Tab-separated table of C-alpha atoms in Angstrom:
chain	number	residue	atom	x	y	z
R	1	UNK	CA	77.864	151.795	95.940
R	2	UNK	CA	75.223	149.518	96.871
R	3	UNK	CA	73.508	150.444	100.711
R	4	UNK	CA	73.672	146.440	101.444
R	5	UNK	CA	76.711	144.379	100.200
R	6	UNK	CA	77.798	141.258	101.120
R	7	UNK	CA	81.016	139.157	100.930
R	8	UNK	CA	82.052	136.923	99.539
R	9	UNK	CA	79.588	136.881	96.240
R	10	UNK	CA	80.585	133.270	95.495
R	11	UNK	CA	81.810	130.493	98.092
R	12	UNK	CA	82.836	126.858	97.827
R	13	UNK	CA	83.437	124.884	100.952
R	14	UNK	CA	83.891	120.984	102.116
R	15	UNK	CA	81.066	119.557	103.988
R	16	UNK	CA	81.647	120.194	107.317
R	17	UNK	CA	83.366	123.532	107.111
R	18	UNK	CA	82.742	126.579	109.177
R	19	UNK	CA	81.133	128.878	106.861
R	20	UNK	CA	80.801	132.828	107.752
R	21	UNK	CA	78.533	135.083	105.075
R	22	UNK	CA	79.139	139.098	105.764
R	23	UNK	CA	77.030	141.458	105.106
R	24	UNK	CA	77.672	145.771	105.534
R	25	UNK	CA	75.295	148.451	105.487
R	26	UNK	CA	75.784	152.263	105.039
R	27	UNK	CA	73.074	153.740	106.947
R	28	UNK	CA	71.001	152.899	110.498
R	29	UNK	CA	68.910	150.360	110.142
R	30	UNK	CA	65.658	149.069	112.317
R	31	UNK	CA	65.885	145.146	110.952
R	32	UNK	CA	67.812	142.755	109.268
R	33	UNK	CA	66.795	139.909	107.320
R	34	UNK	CA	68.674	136.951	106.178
R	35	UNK	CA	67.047	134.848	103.059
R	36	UNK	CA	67.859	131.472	101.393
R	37	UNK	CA	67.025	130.593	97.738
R	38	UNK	CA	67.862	128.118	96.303
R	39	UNK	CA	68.261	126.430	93.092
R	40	UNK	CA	64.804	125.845	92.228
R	41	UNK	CA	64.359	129.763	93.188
R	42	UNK	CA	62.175	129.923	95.963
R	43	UNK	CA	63.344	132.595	98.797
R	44	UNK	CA	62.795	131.462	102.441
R	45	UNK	CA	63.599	133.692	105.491
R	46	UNK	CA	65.689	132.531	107.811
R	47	UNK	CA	66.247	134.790	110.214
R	48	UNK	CA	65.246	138.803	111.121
R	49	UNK	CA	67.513	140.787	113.759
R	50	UNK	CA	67.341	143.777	115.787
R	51	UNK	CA	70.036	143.528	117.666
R	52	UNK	CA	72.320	140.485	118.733
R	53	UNK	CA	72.146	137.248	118.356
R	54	UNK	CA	70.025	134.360	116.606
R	55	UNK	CA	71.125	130.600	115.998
R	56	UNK	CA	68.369	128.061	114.449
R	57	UNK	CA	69.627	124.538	114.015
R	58	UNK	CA	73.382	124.970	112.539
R	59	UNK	CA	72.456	128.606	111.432
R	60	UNK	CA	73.375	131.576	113.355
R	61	UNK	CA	73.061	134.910	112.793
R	62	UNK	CA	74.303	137.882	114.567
R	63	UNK	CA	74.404	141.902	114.012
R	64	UNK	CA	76.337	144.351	114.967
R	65	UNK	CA	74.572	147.131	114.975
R	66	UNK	CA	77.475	149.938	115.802
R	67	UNK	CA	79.572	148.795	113.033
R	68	UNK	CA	76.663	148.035	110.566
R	69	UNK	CA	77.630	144.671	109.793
R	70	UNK	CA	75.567	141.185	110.056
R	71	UNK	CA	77.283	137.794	109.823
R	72	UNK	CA	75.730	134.501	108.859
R	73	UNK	CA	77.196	131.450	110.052
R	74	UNK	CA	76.346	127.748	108.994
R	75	UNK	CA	77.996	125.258	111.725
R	76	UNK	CA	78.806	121.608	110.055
R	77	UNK	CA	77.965	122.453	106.688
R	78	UNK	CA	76.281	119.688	104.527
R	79	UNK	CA	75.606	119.817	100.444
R	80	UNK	CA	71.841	120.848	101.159
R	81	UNK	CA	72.907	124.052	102.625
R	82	UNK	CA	74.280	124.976	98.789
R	83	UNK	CA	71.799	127.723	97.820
R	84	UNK	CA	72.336	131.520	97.314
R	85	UNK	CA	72.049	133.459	100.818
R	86	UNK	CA	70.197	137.229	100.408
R	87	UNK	CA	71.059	139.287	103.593
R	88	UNK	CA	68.069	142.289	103.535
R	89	UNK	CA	67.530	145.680	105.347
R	90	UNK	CA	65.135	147.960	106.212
R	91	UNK	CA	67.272	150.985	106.045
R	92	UNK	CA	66.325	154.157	108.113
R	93	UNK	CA	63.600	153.492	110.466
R	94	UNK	CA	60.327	153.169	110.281
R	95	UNK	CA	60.496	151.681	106.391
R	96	UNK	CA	58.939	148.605	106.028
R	97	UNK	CA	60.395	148.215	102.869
R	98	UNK	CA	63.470	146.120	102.272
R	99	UNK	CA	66.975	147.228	100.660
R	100	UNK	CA	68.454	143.955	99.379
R	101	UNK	CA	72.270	142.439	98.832
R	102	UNK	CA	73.308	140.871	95.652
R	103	UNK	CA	73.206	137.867	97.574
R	104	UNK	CA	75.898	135.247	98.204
R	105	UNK	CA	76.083	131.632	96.325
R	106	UNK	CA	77.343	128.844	98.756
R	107	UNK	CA	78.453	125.561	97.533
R	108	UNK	CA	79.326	122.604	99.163
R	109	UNK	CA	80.786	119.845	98.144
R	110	UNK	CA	80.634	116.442	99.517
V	1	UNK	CA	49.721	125.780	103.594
V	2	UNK	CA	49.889	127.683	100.474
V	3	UNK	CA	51.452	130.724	101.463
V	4	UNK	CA	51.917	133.044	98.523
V	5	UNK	CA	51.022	132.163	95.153
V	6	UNK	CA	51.980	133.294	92.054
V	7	UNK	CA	51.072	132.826	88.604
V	8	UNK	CA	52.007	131.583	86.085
V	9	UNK	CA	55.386	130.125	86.999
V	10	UNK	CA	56.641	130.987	83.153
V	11	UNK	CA	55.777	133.215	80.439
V	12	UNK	CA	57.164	133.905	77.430
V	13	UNK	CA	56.163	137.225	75.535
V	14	UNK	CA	56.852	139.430	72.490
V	15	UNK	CA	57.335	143.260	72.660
V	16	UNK	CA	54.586	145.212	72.920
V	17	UNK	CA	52.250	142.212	74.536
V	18	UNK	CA	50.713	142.538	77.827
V	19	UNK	CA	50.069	140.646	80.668
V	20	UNK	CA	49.255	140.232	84.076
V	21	UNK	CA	51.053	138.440	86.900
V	22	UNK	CA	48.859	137.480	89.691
V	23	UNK	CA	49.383	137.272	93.300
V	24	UNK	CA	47.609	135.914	96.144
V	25	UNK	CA	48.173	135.336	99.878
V	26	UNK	CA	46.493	133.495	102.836
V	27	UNK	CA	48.274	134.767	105.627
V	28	UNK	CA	45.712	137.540	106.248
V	29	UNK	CA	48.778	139.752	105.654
V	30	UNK	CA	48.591	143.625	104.978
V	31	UNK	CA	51.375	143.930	103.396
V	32	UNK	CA	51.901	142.907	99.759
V	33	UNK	CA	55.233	143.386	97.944
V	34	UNK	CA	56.239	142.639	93.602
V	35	UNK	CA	60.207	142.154	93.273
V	36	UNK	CA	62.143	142.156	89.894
V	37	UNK	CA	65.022	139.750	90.524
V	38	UNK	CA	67.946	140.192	87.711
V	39	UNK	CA	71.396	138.693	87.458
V	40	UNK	CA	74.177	140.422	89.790
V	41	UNK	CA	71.794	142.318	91.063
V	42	UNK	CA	69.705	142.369	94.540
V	43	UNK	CA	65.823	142.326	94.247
V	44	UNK	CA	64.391	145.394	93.655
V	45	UNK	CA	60.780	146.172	94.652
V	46	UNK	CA	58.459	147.764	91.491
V	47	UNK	CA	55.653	148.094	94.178
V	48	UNK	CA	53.838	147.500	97.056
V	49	UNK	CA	50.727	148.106	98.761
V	50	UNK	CA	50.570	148.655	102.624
V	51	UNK	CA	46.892	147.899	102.707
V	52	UNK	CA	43.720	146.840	100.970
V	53	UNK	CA	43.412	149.762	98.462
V	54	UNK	CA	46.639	151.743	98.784
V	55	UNK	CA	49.790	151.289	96.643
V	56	UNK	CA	52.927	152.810	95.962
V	57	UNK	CA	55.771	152.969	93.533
V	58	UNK	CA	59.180	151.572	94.590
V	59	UNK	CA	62.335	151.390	93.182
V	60	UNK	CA	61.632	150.735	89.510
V	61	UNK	CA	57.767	150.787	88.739
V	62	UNK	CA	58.767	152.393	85.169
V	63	UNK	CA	56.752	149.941	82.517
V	64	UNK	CA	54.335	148.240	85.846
V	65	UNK	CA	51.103	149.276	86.830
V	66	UNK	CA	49.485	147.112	89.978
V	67	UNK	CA	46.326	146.594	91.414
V	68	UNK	CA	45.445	145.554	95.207
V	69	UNK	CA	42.342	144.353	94.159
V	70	UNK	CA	41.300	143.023	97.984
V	71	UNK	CA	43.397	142.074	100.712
V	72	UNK	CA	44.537	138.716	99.591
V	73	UNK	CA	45.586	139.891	95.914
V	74	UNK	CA	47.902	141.803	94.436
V	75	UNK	CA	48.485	142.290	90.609
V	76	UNK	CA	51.136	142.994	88.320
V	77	UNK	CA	50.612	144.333	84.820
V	78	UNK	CA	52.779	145.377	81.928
V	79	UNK	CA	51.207	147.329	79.620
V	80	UNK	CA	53.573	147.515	76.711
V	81	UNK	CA	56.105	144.694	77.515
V	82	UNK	CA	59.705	145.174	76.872
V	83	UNK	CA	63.157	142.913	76.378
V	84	UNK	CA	64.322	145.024	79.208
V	85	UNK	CA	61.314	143.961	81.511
V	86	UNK	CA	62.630	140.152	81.103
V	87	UNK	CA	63.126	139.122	84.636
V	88	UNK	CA	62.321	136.885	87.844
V	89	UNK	CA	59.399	137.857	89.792
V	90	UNK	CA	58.572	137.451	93.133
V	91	UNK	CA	55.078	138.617	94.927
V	92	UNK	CA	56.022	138.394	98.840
V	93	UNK	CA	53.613	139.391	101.578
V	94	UNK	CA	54.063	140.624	105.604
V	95	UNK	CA	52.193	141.843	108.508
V	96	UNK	CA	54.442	144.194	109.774
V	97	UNK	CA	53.214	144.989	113.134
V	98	UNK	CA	53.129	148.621	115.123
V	99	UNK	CA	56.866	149.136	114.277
V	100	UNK	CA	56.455	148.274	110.423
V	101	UNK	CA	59.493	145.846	110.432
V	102	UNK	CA	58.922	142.919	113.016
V	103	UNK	CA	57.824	140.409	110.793
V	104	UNK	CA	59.615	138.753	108.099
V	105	UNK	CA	58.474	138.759	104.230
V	106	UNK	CA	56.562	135.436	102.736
V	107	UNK	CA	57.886	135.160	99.111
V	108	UNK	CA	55.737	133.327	96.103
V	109	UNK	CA	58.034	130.871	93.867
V	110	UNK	CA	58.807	133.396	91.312
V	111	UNK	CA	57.486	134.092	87.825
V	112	UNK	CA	60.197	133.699	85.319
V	113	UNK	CA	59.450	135.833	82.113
V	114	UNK	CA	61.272	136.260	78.797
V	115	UNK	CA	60.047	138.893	76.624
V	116	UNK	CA	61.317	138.795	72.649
């Protein structure tokens, strides 16, 4: 069992749809990252978390940090938001290095 | 703003070849990371080094060796390569901070190599 998984692995949407990306840990954590990559492969962070609550443009992301459980959320989604989404942990406390999900592919379709 | 930069972008290789990835930051980051990225699988780090001069093995550093050779570069080598070594890899750098996770990771574009 991985530490980080997320759900769904694969999801197709219409533009404009709500879309919600899970992702559940297994241990404390001190940070959360969530990462984009898309097609052409480059990884981008979008987001880190503590605690709370983040939104960026139509992206939100928010943690849960008693039920070990992060949510991504893209408002109005639009074809250029297809690309795989990599939620990221740094697992215990203290560890700088990052425990990774198999990531998440998003497509959406115009 | 380059960022992280890795090279080269694609390699193939046969068994038993070497090579080196290279890695290189201007963020004036401590932190320098090398990811393996394989299909169904999350990244997984081979290494990292937390400063100039210090590095460490991660997850799967069987078949790797690195070198922080200052603080803007960071090297990946395999020795003796192997079909099971074929992979995406990333370089990504960070400055921590005092709590050693308040900053995110800058990734490189990836280094996609095929080894026959």
């Amino acid at each position: 069992k991985n530490e980080v998984e997320q759900s769904p692995q694969n999801l197709t949407a219409q533009e404009g749809e709500f879309i919600t990306i899970n992702c559940s840990y297994s241990v404390g954590i001190s940070a959360l990252h969530w990462l984009q990559q898309h097609p052409g492969g480059g990884i981008v962070s979008l987001f880190m978390l503590s605690s709370g609550k983040k939104k960026h443009g139509r992206l939100i992301a928010t943690i849960n940090i008693q039920e070990k459980h992060s949510s991504l959320h893209i408002t109005a989604s639009h074809p250029r938001d297809s690309a795989v989404y990599i939620c990221a942990a740094h697992l215990n406390f203290g560890n700088e290095k990052l425990t990774f999900g198999t990531g998440t592919r998003l497509t959406i379709i115009p | 703003n380059a960022g992280v930069t890795q090279t080269p972008k694609f390699q193939v290789l046969k068994t038993g070849q070497s090579m080196t990835l290279q890695c290189a930051q201007d963020m004036n980051h401590n932190s320098m990371y090398w990811y393996r990225q394989d299909p169904g699988m999350g990244l997984r780090l081979i290494y990292y080094s937390a400063s100039e001069g210090t590095t460490d093995k991660g997850e799967v550093p069987n078949g790797y060796n690195v070198s922080r050779l200052n603080k803007r570069e960071f090297s990946l080598r395999l020795e003796s390569a192997a079909p099971s070594q074929t992979s995406v890899y990333f370089c990504a750098s960070s400055d921590p901070g005092a709590r050693r996770v308040d900053q995110p990771q800058h990734f490189g574009d990836g280094t996609r190599l095929s080894i026959l």
